[in-house]
Amino acid sequence: MTPSFFDEGALVAVLTTQPLDRALDYKAPEGGCHLGAFVEVPLGPRKVLGVVWGAGTGDYDYAKVRSVMRVLDVAPMRDEMRTFLEKAAAYTLTPMPAMLRLATRAPGLGDPPSMRKVYRRGPSEPDRMTDARRRVLEFLAEYGDLAFTLKELADLSGVTSSVIKGLVKQGAVAEEDSPRDLPFAPMDPGRPGKALTEDQARAAGHISAAVKVGTYGTTLLRGVTGSGKTEVYLEAVAACLAAGRQALVLLPEIALTAEFLKRVEERFGARPAEWHSGATMTERRRIWRMVGQGNAQLVIGARSALFLPYQNLGLIVVDEEHDTSYKQEDGVLYNARDMAVLRASLLGAQVVLASATPSLESWANAESGKYTRLDLEARFGPAVMPTMQTIDMRTETLPSNRWVSDTLKRAVDQRLENGEQAMLFLNRRGYAPITLCRACGHQVGCDQCDARMVEHRFLKRLMCHQCGETKPMPTTCPSCEAEDRMAPVGPGVERLGEEAVALFPDARVAVLSSDMYGSARALKAEIEGIAAGAADVIIGTQLVAKGHNFPNLTLVGVIDADLGLQGSDLRAAERTFQLMRQVAGRAGRAEKPGTAMMQTFQPEHPVIRAILAGDEEGFWRAEAAEREAAGVPPYGRMAGIILSGPDVAQVFDAANALARNAAPLTRVGAQVYGPAPAPIARIRGRHRVRLLVKAGKGVALQGAIAQWVGQVHLKGDLRLAVDIDPQSFY
Ligand code: ADP
Ligand code: ZN
C-alpha cells in the first residue's frame, strides 16, 4: 500500500505537467510531504509544477536524485482525483501530464495568497471632525466590523480617498492586509424555492432523495424547454448543499448568462463561483483554491470546471447534455458529459443530465436501465409547445439570391403587426459560404486548409472557418485574373440580415452570430437586450438555440431545414432533430403560443416528419434501430485516428504502416478502415489522414489501440491523435 506521508529524504514519484512519459523520482523535502502534495521540483535548469503520485521507483542512484524544492500551500490532491485523472487518461488515451495540466488550470497556484489593503474602524477619534470624515465614520459604524477596500469605502461613503488616508494617519480608520483569495459567501439551501408542479415535485423529490443517500447514480431529466428542468435541478442542488456537499452545474459556455446566474443567486441568496473562459487569472486562482478548501459550495461552469479539486462533491448537473460543445475538440479530446459520469461514480455522487433533446447515447443508457429517466411532460404555466409546419420549397417561387419564401414572409409580417418578435434561423455564419469567379468558376479557398473561404462582410474579409485565417476580398480572380467578376454564392446570416432589412423595412433587424461580437460577454449582453425587446426580427445561427428566453418571440422560421441532413456524419439526423426542436422551443415561451416554420425541399424525410409530429420517442427508436443495425455508437464502439504532417506522402506512409500492422486490433475483433484523407484534408498547412476503428460494444478498445499506435515511431513533424467516441468527423 502507498503510504500517505513521506518523511524527509524518502523517494517519491512526482508527476509533472511536462510532456514526459512517466513520473520522476525525487527526495521528499525537509518536513516531508503528503501523498498528493502539490510540489515544485527541479527539472533540468527549470522548476516545474508537479504532484506527489506515489512512492519513488528507486531505479536511480539515490545520491543523484534531486529533492523536491517546495511543497505548495494548497490542499494535497485527493485520492479520488488522482484515480479520476488516471481513469480519464486511460479512457481518452491522453498522457498523464496533459491530464494534470487540465486539473491545474489556474496560474500561481502555489504562491502565497496575494494581499490587498482593507479598511475598517480604528481605535482613535480624529483630531478634527469634517463633514466628509463624519460620513466615513458613520458609514463604518453602520457596518460594524466589516472591512472595505479603499475604493469601496470612498465610493460608498461619498468621499475622496485622501479623506480616508487622513483618517488612517490619525488612527480613526485602521489599514490592514487581507488575502485576496476570499472564501465565497455561503449558499443558503434553506431559502424557499418556487412552488413546484406535481411533475416537477416528483422529479425533484427523486433526485434529492438520491443525493441524500450519497451514492452514485445518473438521472436523465428530460423535458421540453420551459418545463422547469432548471427549477428541478436547483432543488437537487439545495439538497446537496444541505447535506454539506459541494455541487457543480455545467453549462455550455454560451448558456452561462447573467440571467441564469441571477436566478441561482436568488435561489440561494449568494453568488456562486463562476468558472468560464472569460474569468480573470485572479478569479480562476481564487476559485481553484476555494473549491479545494470547501469554501466554494456551488460552482457554475463550462466544461473544464469538472477538473477543479473539489473537496466533497455530491452532485454534478450537466445542463443541455446533448450539446456538442461538451466535447473538447483539441488538446485533450474528452467529453465532459461522460467524464462527469466517471467522476461521480468514483465519488459516490449523483449526476443529472438535463435536456429537451437528449443525445442518443443518454437515451439508450436510460432505455437499458443504466440511467434513471425522469420526464417533465408540459411546459410550465400557460405556454404550450409551438405549432410545427413545413414550407415545401418545391412549390415556392423565389427570385435568385432570396431565401425567405412568401409564406414565411407573410407570417413574419403578421407577427410584426401584432408587435411580436420573429426569428429567422440559419446555421451559417458570415455573408456567403462561397465566393466564386463568374468568369472561370474558381472558388476562393484557404491557402492553409482544404476549405472554402467564407465572406464576412461585417469584417470586410474572407475567413477560413477551419483555421481562422483571413484575407481581403479579392477584386480580381486569383485564378484567371478577370476583374470585378467575384460574386457571393448562397446565404449566411449576414446576407439573410440584408434580405430581412429589404423585406421588412419598418422592423428592427438584429443579426446574432458569435463572430460579430468582441467577446462572449458582449454577445450575451446583446442577446439579453434583444430578449428584452430591442429587435423585431432576429437572425441567428445555432447559438440562439441554446437556453435563452425570448418571451415575446412567437415565430421561428427555419431557412434551410435540410442543411443538417446532408453530411455523411453519423449524427447528422440526431443533430438536425435536436437543433430544430430547440429552435422551435424558442418560440412562445411566455404567454403567447408560438409557431415554427421549416423551409424544406424534402418534407417527406423521416427526420422532418418526426419533428413535425413531435414524435420524439418515435424518432429515437428509429434512429436507434438504424445505428444498432450498423453496429455504430452507442451500439458499437468507434475511435478516430488522425495522422498529420507537412508532407502528404510521409503522412500516408505512416498511416498505411499502421493499417498493415493492425494485429493488436484484429485480435480483439476490431476493424480498421482507411487510411483516407480526413474530411478536411489540410488544416494550417498540415495534411491530415484518418483511420477509423470500429468494434463491438464489449471490446476493450483503448488497450488495443494503445498497443497498436505504440508500434509506430513518429518521425519528424508527424503527429498522431486518438479520438475515442468521435463526435464530429473532420
Ligand atoms: P427549463 O430549464 O426546462 O427550460 P425553467 O426551469 O427555466 O425550464 O422554467 C421555465 C420558466 O418557468 C422559468 O422562468 C421558471 O422560473 C418558470 N417556472 C418553472 N417552474 C416553475 C414553478 N413551479 N413555479 C414558478 N415558475 C416556474
Ligand atoms: Zn484555413
mmCIF file with all atom_site columns, C-alpha atoms and ligand atoms in Angstrom, residues 194-197 200 223-233 259 263 319 376 380-381 549 589, ligand 1:
data_model
loop_
_atom_site.group_PDB
_atom_site.id
_atom_site.type_symbol
_atom_site.label_atom_id
_atom_site.label_alt_id
_atom_site.label_comp_id
_atom_site.label_asym_id
_atom_site.label_entity_id
_atom_site.label_seq_id
_atom_site.pdbx_PDB_ins_code
_atom_site.Cartn_x
_atom_site.Cartn_y
_atom_site.Cartn_z
_atom_site.occupancy
_atom_site.B_iso_or_equiv
_atom_site.pdbx_formal_charge
_atom_site.auth_seq_id
_atom_site.auth_comp_id
_atom_site.auth_asym_id
_atom_site.auth_atom_id
_atom_site.pdbx_PDB_model_num
ATOM   1  C CA  . LYS A 1 194 ? -40.681 28.087 -6.280  1.00 0.00 ? 194 LYS A CA  1
ATOM   2  C CA  . ALA A 1 195 ? -43.776 26.031 -5.559  1.00 0.00 ? 195 ALA A CA  1
ATOM   3  C CA  . LEU A 1 196 ? -43.305 23.086 -7.893  1.00 0.00 ? 196 LEU A CA  1
ATOM   4  C CA  . THR A 1 197 ? -45.927 21.462 -10.058 1.00 0.00 ? 197 THR A CA  1
ATOM   5  C CA  . GLN A 1 200 ? -41.631 18.824 -11.070 1.00 0.00 ? 200 GLN A CA  1
ATOM   6  C CA  . GLY A 1 223 ? -38.467 17.934 -20.570 1.00 0.00 ? 223 GLY A CA  1
ATOM   7  C CA  . VAL A 1 224 ? -39.215 20.486 -23.238 1.00 0.00 ? 224 VAL A CA  1
ATOM   8  C CA  . THR A 1 225 ? -37.641 23.908 -22.958 1.00 0.00 ? 225 THR A CA  1
ATOM   9  C CA  . GLY A 1 226 ? -39.575 25.781 -20.298 1.00 0.00 ? 226 GLY A CA  1
ATOM   10 C CA  . SER A 1 227 ? -40.844 22.706 -18.474 1.00 0.00 ? 227 SER A CA  1
ATOM   11 C CA  . GLY A 1 228 ? -38.885 23.625 -15.359 1.00 0.00 ? 228 GLY A CA  1
ATOM   12 C CA  . LYS A 1 229 ? -35.802 21.397 -15.575 1.00 0.00 ? 229 LYS A CA  1
ATOM   13 C CA  . THR A 1 230 ? -33.731 24.189 -14.054 1.00 0.00 ? 230 THR A CA  1
ATOM   14 C CA  . GLU A 1 231 ? -36.168 24.569 -11.140 1.00 0.00 ? 231 GLU A CA  1
ATOM   15 C CA  . VAL A 1 232 ? -35.964 20.831 -10.561 1.00 0.00 ? 232 VAL A CA  1
ATOM   16 C CA  . TYR A 1 233 ? -32.204 20.535 -10.543 1.00 0.00 ? 233 TYR A CA  1
ATOM   17 C CA  . GLU A 1 259 ? -29.889 35.837 -16.307 1.00 0.00 ? 259 GLU A CA  1
ATOM   18 C CA  . ARG A 1 263 ? -31.620 33.058 -10.902 1.00 0.00 ? 263 ARG A CA  1
ATOM   19 C CA  . ASP A 1 319 ? -27.414 21.043 -18.464 1.00 0.00 ? 319 ASP A CA  1
ATOM   20 C CA  . LEU A 1 376 ? -41.388 16.613 -17.312 1.00 0.00 ? 376 LEU A CA  1
ATOM   21 C CA  . PHE A 1 380 ? -44.708 25.414 -17.032 1.00 0.00 ? 380 PHE A CA  1
ATOM   22 C CA  . GLY A 1 381 ? -47.729 27.695 -16.937 1.00 0.00 ? 381 GLY A CA  1
ATOM   23 C CA  . ASN A 1 549 ? -35.507 33.112 -23.121 1.00 0.00 ? 549 ASN A CA  1
ATOM   24 C CA  . ARG A 1 589 ? -42.080 30.675 -24.141 1.00 0.00 ? 589 ARG A CA  1
HETATM 25 P P1  . ADP B 2 .   ? -36.209 24.600 -18.450 1.00 0.00 ? 1   ADP B P1  1
HETATM 26 O O1  . ADP B 2 .   ? -34.954 24.558 -17.641 1.00 0.00 ? 1   ADP B O1  1
HETATM 27 O O2  . ADP B 2 .   ? -36.860 23.263 -18.583 1.00 0.00 ? 1   ADP B O2  1
HETATM 28 O O3  . ADP B 2 .   ? -36.086 25.316 -19.751 1.00 0.00 ? 1   ADP B O3  1
HETATM 29 P P2  . ADP B 2 .   ? -37.043 26.507 -16.469 1.00 0.00 ? 1   ADP B P2  1
HETATM 30 O O4  . ADP B 2 .   ? -36.746 25.850 -15.179 1.00 0.00 ? 1   ADP B O4  1
HETATM 31 O O5  . ADP B 2 .   ? -36.091 27.529 -16.959 1.00 0.00 ? 1   ADP B O5  1
HETATM 32 O O6  . ADP B 2 .   ? -37.277 25.428 -17.615 1.00 0.00 ? 1   ADP B O6  1
HETATM 33 O O7  . ADP B 2 .   ? -38.518 27.118 -16.387 1.00 0.00 ? 1   ADP B O7  1
HETATM 34 C C1  . ADP B 2 .   ? -39.050 27.962 -17.385 1.00 0.00 ? 1   ADP B C1  1
HETATM 35 C C2  . ADP B 2 .   ? -39.669 29.193 -16.755 1.00 0.00 ? 1   ADP B C2  1
HETATM 36 O O8  . ADP B 2 .   ? -40.783 28.828 -15.974 1.00 0.00 ? 1   ADP B O8  1
HETATM 37 C C3  . ADP B 2 .   ? -38.727 29.913 -15.833 1.00 0.00 ? 1   ADP B C3  1
HETATM 38 O O9  . ADP B 2 .   ? -38.916 31.292 -15.939 1.00 0.00 ? 1   ADP B O9  1
HETATM 39 C C4  . ADP B 2 .   ? -39.119 29.398 -14.464 1.00 0.00 ? 1   ADP B C4  1
HETATM 40 O O10 . ADP B 2 .   ? -38.801 30.320 -13.446 1.00 0.00 ? 1   ADP B O10 1
HETATM 41 C C5  . ADP B 2 .   ? -40.605 29.209 -14.622 1.00 0.00 ? 1   ADP B C5  1
HETATM 42 N N1  . ADP B 2 .   ? -41.065 28.124 -13.760 1.00 0.00 ? 1   ADP B N1  1
HETATM 43 C C6  . ADP B 2 .   ? -40.849 26.810 -13.962 1.00 0.00 ? 1   ADP B C6  1
HETATM 44 N N2  . ADP B 2 .   ? -41.424 26.096 -12.974 1.00 0.00 ? 1   ADP B N2  1
HETATM 45 C C7  . ADP B 2 .   ? -41.984 26.963 -12.142 1.00 0.00 ? 1   ADP B C7  1
HETATM 46 C C8  . ADP B 2 .   ? -42.756 26.844 -10.929 1.00 0.00 ? 1   ADP B C8  1
HETATM 47 N N3  . ADP B 2 .   ? -43.044 25.642 -10.404 1.00 0.00 ? 1   ADP B N3  1
HETATM 48 N N4  . ADP B 2 .   ? -43.213 27.986 -10.351 1.00 0.00 ? 1   ADP B N4  1
HETATM 49 C C9  . ADP B 2 .   ? -42.933 29.195 -10.894 1.00 0.00 ? 1   ADP B C9  1
HETATM 50 N N5  . ADP B 2 .   ? -42.228 29.380 -12.020 1.00 0.00 ? 1   ADP B N5  1
HETATM 51 C C10 . ADP B 2 .   ? -41.759 28.292 -12.655 1.00 0.00 ? 1   ADP B C10 1
#
